[in-house]
mmCIF file of C-alpha atoms in Angstrom:
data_model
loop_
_atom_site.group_PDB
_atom_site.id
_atom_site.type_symbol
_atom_site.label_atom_id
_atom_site.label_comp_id
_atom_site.label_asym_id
_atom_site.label_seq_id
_atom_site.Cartn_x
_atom_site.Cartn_y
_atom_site.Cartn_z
ATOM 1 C CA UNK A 1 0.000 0.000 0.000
ATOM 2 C CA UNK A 2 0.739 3.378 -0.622
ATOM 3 C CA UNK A 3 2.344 5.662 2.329
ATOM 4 C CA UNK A 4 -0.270 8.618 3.262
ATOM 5 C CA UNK A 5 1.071 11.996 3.758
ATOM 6 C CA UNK A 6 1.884 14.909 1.700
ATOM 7 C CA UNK A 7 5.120 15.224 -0.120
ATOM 8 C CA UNK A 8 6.457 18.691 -2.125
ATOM 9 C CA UNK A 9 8.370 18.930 -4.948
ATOM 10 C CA UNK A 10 10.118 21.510 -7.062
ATOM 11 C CA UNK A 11 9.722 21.263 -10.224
ATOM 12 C CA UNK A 12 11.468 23.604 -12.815
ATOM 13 C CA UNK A 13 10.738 25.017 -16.025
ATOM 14 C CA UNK A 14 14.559 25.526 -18.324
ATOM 15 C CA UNK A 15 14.819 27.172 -21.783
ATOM 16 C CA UNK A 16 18.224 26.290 -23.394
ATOM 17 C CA UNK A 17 19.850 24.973 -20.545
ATOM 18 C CA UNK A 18 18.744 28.438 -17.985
ATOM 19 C CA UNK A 19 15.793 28.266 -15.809
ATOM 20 C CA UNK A 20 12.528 30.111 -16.400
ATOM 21 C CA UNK A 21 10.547 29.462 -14.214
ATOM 22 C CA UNK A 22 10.366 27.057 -10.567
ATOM 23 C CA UNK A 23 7.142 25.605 -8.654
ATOM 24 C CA UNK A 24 6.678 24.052 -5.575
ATOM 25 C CA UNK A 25 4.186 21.001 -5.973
ATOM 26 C CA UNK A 26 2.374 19.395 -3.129
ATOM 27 C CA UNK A 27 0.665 15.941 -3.485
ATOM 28 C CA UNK A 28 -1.377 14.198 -0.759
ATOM 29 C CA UNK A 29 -1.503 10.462 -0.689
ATOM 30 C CA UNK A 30 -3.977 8.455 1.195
ATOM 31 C CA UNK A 31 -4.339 4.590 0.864
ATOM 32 C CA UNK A 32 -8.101 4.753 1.543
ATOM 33 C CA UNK A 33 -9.053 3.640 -2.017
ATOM 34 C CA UNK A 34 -9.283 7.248 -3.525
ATOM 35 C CA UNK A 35 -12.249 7.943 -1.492
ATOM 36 C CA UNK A 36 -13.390 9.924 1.112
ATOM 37 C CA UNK A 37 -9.956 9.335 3.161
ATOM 38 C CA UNK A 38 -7.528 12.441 0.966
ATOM 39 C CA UNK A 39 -5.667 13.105 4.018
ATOM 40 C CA UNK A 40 -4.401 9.428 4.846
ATOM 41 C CA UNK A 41 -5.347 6.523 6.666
ATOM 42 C CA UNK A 42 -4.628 6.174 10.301
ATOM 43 C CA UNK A 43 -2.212 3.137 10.777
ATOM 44 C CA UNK A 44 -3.015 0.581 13.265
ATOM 45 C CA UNK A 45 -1.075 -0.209 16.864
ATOM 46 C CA UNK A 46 0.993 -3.596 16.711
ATOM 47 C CA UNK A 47 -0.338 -5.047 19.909
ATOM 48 C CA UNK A 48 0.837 -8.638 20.305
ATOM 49 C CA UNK A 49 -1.934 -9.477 23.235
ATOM 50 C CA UNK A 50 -4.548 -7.326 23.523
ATOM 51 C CA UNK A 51 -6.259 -7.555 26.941
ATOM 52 C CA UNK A 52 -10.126 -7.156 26.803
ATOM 53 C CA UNK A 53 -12.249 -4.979 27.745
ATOM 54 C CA UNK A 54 -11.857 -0.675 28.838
ATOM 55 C CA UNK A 55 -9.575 0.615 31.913
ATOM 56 C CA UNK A 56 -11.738 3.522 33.484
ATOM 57 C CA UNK A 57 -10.910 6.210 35.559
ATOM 58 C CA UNK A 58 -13.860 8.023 37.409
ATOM 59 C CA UNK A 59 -13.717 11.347 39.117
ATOM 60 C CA UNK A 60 -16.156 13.446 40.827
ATOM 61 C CA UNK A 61 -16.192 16.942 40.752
ATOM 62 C CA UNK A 62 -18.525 20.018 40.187
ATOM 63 C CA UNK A 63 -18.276 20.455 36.474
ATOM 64 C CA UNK A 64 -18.852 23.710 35.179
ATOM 65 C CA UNK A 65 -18.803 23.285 31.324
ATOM 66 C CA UNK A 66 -16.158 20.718 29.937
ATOM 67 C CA UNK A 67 -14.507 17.279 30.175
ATOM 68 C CA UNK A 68 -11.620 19.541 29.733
ATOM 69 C CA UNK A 69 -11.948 19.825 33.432
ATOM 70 C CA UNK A 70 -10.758 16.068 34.041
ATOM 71 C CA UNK A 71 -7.238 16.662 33.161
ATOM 72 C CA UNK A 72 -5.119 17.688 36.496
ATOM 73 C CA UNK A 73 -7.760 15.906 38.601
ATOM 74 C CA UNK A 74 -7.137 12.428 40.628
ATOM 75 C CA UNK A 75 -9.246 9.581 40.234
ATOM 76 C CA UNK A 76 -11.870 8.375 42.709
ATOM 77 C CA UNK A 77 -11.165 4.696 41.780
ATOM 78 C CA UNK A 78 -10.249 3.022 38.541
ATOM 79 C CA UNK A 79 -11.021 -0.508 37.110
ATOM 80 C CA UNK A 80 -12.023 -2.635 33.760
ATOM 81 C CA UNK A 81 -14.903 -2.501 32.869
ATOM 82 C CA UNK A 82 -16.441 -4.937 29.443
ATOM 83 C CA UNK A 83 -18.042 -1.795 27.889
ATOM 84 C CA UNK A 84 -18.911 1.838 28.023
ATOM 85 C CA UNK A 85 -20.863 1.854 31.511
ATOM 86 C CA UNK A 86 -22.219 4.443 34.000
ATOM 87 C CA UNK A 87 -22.531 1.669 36.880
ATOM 88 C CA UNK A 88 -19.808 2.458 38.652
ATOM 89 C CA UNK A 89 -20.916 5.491 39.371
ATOM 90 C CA UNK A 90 -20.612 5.815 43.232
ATOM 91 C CA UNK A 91 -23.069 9.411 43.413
ATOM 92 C CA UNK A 92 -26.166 10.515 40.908
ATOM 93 C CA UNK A 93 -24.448 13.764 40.108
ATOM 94 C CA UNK A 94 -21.059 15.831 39.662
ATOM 95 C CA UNK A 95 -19.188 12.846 38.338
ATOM 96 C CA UNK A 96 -17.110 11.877 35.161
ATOM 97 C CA UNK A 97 -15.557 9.362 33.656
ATOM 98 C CA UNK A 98 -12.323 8.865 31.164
ATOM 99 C CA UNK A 99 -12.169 5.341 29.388
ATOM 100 C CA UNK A 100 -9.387 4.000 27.353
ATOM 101 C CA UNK A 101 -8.589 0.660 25.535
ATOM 102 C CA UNK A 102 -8.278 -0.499 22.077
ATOM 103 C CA UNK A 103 -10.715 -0.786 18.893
ATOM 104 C CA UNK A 104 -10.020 -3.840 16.793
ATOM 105 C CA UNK A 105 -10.828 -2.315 12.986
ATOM 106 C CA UNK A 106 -11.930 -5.094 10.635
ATOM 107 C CA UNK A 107 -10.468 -3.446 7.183
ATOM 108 C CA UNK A 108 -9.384 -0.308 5.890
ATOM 109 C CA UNK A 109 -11.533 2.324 5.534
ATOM 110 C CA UNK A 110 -13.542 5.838 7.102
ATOM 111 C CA UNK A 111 -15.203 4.849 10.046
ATOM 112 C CA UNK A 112 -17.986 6.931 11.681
ATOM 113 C CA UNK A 113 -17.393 7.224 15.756
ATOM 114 C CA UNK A 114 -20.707 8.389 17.972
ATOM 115 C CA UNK A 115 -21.725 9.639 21.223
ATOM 116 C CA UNK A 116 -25.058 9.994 22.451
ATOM 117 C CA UNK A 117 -25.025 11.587 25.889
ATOM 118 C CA UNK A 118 -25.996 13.453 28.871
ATOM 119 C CA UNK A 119 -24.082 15.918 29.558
ATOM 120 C CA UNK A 120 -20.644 16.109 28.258
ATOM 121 C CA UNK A 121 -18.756 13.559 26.067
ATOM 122 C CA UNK A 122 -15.799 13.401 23.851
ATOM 123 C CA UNK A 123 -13.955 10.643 21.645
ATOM 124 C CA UNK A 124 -10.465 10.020 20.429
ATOM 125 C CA UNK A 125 -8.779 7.556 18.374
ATOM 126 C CA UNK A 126 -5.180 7.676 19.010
ATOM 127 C CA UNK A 127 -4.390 11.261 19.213
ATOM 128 C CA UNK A 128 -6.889 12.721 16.762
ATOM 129 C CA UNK A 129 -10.675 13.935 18.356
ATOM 130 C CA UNK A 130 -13.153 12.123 16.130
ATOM 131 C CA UNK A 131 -16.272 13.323 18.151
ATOM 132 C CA UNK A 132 -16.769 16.481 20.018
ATOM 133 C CA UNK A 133 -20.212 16.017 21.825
ATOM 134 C CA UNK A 134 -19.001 18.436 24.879
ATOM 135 C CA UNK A 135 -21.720 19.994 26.042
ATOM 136 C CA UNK A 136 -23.761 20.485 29.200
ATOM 137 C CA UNK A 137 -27.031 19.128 27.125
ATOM 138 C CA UNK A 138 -29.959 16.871 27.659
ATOM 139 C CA UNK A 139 -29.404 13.253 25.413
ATOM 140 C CA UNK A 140 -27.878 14.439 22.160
ATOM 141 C CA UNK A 141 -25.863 12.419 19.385
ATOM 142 C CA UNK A 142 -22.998 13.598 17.756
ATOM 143 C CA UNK A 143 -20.764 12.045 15.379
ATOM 144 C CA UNK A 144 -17.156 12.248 13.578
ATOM 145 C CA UNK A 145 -15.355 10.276 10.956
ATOM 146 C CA UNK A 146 -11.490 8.701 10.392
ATOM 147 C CA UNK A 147 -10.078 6.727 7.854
ATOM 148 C CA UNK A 148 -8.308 4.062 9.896
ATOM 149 C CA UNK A 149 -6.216 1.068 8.726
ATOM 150 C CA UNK A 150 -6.783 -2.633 9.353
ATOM 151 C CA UNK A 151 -5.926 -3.540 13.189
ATOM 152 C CA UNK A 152 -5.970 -2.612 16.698
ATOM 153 C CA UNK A 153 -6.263 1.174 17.569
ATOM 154 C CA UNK A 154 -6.407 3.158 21.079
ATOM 155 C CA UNK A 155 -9.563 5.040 21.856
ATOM 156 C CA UNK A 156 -10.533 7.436 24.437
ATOM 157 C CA UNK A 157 -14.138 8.723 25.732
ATOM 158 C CA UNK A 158 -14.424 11.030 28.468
ATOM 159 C CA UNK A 159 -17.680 12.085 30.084
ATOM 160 C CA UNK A 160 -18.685 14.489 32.295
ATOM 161 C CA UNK A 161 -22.263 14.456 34.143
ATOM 162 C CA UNK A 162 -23.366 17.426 36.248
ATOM 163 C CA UNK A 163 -26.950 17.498 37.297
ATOM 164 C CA UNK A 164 -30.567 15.845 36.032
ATOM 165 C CA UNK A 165 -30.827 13.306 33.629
ATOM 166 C CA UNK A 166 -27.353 11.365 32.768
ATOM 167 C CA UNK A 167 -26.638 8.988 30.072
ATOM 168 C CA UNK A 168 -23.223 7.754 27.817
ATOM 169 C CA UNK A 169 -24.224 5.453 24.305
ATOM 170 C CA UNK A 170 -20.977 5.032 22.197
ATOM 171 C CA UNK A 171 -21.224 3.147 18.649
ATOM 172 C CA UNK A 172 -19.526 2.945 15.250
ATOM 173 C CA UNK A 173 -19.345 2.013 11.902
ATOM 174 C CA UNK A 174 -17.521 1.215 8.815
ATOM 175 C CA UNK A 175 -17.277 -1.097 5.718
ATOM 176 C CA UNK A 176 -18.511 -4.354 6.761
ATOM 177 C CA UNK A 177 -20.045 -3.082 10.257
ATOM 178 C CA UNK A 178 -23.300 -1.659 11.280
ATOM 179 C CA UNK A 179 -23.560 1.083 13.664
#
């Protein structure tokens, strides 16, 4: 496959052996088929034994606006959890919740990443934010897309909940899988 990026040339324009004229050329190469993945294809993690399931940390805290807020702030308690959960929750209100592990992707391809929640939410795959669903809102879905490789990548969700109703739904898809 192809290596995604953008490269720049020069390329020069001579008459008789002088120059005339000189261009800089950029090309960006993505091995996504052509389609809707121009600026590359994430590559996948080489993980030789992946260990199930999402580490969590959860925090509680008087959120004002943002899961911004987590960062700087020491967890409550931490564990694994088998999927996105609230449950652990140890208070109805003022609490958040950062969850990391790894997303086995089935081929290449763009992938669409969602969040349905109540209040605050964000998602990353590896470094890049896919969905930004931060927002001190009743249940609301919001959604992002990435071109990711074949393989095992690292994604992040944090959540913040501050008072009333609460809820966290997170869900995907791509070529092959249904959201």
């Amino acid at each position: 496959p192809a290596v995604s990026g953008t490269y720049t040339y020069t390329v020069s324009l001579s008459r008789s052996g002088c120059a005339v004229r000189t261009a800089q050329v950029s090309v960006t190469v993505g091995n996504c088929g052509g389609g809707p993945c121009g600026d590359g294809v994430r590559v996948a993690e080489s993980l030789s034994s992946p260990v199930a399931g999402l580490r969590y940390s959860y925090y509680e805290h008087m959120w004002s606006r943002s899961v911004s807020e987590i960062e700087g702030k020491t967890p409550v308690a931490q564990a694994v959890v088998g999927q996105f959960s609230l449950a652990p929750r140890q208070k109805p209100d003022y609490f958040g919740f950062e969850y990391t592990g790894y997303i086995n992707i089935p081929a290449d391809g763009q992938y669409s990443f969602y969040t349905s929640s109540d209040d605050a939410s964000r998602l990353w795959i590896g470094s890049t934010e896919v969905v930004n669903n931060d927002f001190m809102q009743g249940m609301t879905e919001r959604s992002g897309q990435i071109c990711l490789a074949r393989g095992w990548h690292p994604i992040r969700v944090r959540y913040i909940q501050g008072a009333g109703g609460l809820g966290l739904q997170v869900s995907w898809q791509g070529p092959g899988v249904a959201k």
